[in-house]
PDB file of C-alpha atoms in Angstrom:
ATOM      1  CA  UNK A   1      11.182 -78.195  49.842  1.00 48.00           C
ATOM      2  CA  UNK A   2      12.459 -75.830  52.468  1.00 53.00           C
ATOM      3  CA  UNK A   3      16.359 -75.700  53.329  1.00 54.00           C
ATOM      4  CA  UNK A   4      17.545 -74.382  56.381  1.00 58.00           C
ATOM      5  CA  UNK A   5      20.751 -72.413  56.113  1.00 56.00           C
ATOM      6  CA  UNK A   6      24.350 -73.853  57.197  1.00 55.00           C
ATOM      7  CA  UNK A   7      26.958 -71.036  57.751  1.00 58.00           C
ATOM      8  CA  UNK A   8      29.833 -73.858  57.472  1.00 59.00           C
ATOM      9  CA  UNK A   9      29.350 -74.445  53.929  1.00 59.00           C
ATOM     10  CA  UNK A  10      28.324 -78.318  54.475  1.00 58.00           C
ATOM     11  CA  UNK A  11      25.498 -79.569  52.308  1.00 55.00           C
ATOM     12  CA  UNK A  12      22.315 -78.079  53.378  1.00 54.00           C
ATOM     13  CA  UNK A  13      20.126 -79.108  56.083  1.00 50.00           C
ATOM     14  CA  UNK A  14      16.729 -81.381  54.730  1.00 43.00           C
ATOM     15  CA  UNK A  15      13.895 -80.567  56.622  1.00 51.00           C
ATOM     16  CA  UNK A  16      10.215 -81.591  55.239  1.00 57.00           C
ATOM     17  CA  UNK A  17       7.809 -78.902  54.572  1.00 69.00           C
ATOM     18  CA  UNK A  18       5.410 -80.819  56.680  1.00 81.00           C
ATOM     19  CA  UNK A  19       4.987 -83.022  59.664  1.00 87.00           C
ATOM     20  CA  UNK A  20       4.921 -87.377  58.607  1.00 91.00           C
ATOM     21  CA  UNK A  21       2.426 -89.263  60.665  1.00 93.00           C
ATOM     22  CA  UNK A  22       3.279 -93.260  61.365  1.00 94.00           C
ATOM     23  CA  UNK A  23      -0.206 -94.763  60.204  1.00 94.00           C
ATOM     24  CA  UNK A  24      -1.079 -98.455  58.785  1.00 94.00           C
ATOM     25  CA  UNK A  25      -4.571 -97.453  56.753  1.00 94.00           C
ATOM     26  CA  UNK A  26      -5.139-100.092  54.371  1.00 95.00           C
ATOM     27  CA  UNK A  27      -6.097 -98.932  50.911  1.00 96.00           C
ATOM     28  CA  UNK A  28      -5.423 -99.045  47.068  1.00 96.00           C
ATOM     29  CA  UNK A  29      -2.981 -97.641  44.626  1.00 96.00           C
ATOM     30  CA  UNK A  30      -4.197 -96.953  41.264  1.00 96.00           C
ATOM     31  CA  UNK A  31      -1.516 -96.114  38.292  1.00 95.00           C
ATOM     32  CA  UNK A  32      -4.223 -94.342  36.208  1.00 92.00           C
ATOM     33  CA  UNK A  33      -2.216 -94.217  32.841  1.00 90.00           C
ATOM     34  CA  UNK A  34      -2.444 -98.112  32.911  1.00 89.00           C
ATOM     35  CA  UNK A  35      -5.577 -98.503  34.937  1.00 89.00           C
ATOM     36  CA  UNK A  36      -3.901-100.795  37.416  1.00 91.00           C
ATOM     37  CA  UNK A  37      -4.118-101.473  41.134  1.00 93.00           C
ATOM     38  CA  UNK A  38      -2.223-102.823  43.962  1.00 94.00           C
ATOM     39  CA  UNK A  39      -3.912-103.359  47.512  1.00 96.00           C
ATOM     40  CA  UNK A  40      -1.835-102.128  50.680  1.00 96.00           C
ATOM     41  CA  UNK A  41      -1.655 -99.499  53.334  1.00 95.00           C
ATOM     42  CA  UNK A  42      -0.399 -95.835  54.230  1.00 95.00           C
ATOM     43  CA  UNK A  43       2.607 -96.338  56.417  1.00 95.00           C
ATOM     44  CA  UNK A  44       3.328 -92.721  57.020  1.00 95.00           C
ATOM     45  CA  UNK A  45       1.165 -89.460  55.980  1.00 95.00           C
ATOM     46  CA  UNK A  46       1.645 -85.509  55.728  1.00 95.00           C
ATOM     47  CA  UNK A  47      -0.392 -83.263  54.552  1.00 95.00           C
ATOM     48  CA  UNK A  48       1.696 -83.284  51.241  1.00 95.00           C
ATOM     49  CA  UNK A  49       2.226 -86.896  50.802  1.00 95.00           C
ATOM     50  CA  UNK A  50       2.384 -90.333  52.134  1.00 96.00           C
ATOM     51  CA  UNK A  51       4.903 -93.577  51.637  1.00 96.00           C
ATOM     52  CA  UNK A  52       2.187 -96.354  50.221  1.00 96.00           C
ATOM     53  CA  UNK A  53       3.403-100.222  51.105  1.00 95.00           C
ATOM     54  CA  UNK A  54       1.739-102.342  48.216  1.00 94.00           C
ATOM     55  CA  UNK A  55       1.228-106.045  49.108  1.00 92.00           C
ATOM     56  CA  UNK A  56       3.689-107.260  46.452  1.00 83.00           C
ATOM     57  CA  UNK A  57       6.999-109.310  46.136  1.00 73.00           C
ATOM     58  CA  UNK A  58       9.115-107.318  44.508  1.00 78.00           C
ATOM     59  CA  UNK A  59       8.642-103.255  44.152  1.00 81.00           C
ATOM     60  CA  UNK A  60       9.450-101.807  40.509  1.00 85.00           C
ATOM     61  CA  UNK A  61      10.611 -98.034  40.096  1.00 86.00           C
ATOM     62  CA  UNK A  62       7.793 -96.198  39.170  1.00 89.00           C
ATOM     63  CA  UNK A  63       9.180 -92.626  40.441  1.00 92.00           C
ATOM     64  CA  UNK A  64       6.791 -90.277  37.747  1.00 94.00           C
ATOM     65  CA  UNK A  65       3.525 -92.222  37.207  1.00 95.00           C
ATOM     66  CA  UNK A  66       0.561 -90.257  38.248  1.00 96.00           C
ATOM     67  CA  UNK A  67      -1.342 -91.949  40.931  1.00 97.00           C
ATOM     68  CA  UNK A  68      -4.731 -92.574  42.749  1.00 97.00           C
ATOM     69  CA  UNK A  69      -4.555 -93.476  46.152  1.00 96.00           C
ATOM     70  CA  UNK A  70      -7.647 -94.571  47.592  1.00 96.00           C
ATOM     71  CA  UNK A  71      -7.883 -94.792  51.292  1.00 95.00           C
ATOM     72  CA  UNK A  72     -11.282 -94.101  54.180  1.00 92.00           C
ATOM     73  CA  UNK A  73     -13.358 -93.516  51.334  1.00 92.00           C
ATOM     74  CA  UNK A  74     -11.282 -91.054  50.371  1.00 95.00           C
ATOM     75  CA  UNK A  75      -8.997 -90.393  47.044  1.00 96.00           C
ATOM     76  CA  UNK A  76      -5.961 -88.720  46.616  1.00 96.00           C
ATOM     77  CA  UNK A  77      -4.290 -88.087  43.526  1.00 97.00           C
ATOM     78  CA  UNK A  78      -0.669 -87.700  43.122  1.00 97.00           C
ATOM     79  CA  UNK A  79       2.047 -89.077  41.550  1.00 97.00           C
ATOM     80  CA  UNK A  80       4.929 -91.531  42.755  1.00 96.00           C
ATOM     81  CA  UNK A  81       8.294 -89.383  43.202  1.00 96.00           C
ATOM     82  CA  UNK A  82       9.947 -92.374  45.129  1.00 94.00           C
ATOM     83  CA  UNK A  83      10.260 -95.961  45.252  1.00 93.00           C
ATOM     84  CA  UNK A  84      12.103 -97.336  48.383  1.00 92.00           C
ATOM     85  CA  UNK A  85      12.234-100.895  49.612  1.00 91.00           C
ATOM     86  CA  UNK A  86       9.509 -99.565  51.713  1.00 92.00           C
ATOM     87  CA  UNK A  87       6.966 -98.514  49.175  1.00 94.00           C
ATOM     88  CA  UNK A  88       6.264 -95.927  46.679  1.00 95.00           C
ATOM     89  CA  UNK A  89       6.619 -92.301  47.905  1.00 96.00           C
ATOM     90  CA  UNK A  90       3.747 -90.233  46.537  1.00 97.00           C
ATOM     91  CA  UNK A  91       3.469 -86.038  46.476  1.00 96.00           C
ATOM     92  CA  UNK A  92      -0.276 -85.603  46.321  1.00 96.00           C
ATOM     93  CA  UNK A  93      -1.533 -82.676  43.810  1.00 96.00           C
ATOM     94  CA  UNK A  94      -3.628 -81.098  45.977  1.00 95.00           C
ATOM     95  CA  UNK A  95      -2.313 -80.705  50.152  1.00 95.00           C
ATOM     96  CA  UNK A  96      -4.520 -82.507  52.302  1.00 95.00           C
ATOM     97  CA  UNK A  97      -6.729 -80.330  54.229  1.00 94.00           C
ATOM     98  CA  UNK A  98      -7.409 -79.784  57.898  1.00 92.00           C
ATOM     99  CA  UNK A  99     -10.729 -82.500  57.784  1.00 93.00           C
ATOM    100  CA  UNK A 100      -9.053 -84.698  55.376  1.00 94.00           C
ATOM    101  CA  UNK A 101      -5.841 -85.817  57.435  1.00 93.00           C
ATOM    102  CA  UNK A 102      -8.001 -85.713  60.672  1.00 92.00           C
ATOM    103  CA  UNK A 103     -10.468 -88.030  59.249  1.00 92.00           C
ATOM    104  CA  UNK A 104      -7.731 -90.486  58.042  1.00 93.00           C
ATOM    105  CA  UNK A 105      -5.554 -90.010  61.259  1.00 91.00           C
ATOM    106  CA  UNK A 106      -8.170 -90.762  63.651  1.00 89.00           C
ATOM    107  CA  UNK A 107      -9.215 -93.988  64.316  1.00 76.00           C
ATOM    108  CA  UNK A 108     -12.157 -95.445  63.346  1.00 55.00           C
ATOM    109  CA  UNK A 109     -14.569 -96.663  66.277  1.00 46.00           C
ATOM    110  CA  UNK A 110     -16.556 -99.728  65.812  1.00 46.00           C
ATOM    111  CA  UNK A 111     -20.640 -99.421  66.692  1.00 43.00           C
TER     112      UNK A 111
END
């Protein structure tokens, strides 16, 4: 997590490591300890991460489990590191690549 320097001595300045693209790619969550899934949608990507909106009620913290996100025919593993009234935060393990956040970026055209 990068900081940028303040030379007032205030907290230091947040800045994300990598760019968040607004998205709404509908997908599945899997909490692979327990082998359960929730059906929802990306609501905002990076190469590092995305916030996951599950189609449920009521969100419970799960900040820690390890994760499967399964989007485009595509799946990411990670694990949740936030749960806001938004979603579930998720740090993938491995950075998206190049391809990868293209292909799920870019809208797909019906034949």
């Amino acid at each position: 997590m990068a900081q940028n320097f303040n030379p007032f001595g205030r907290r230091p300045v947040f800045s994300r490591a990598d760019v968040r693209h607004d998205c709404r790619i509908d997908g599945e969550i899997v909490l692979t300890e327990k082998m359960v899934s929730y059906e929802g949608r990306l609501i905002n990507l990076s190469r590092g991460g995305a916030m996951f909106r599950p189609r449920l009620a009521y969100l419970m913290n799960r900040r820690g489990d390890a994760v499967q996100v399964q989007v485009a025919g595509l799946v990411l593993v990670g694990e949740i590191v936030a749960t806001t009234p938004l979603g579930f935060g998720v740090r993938f393990e491995v950075p998206l690549g190049d391809a990868e956040l293209v292909h799920l970026l870019t809208p797909a055209v019906a034949a």
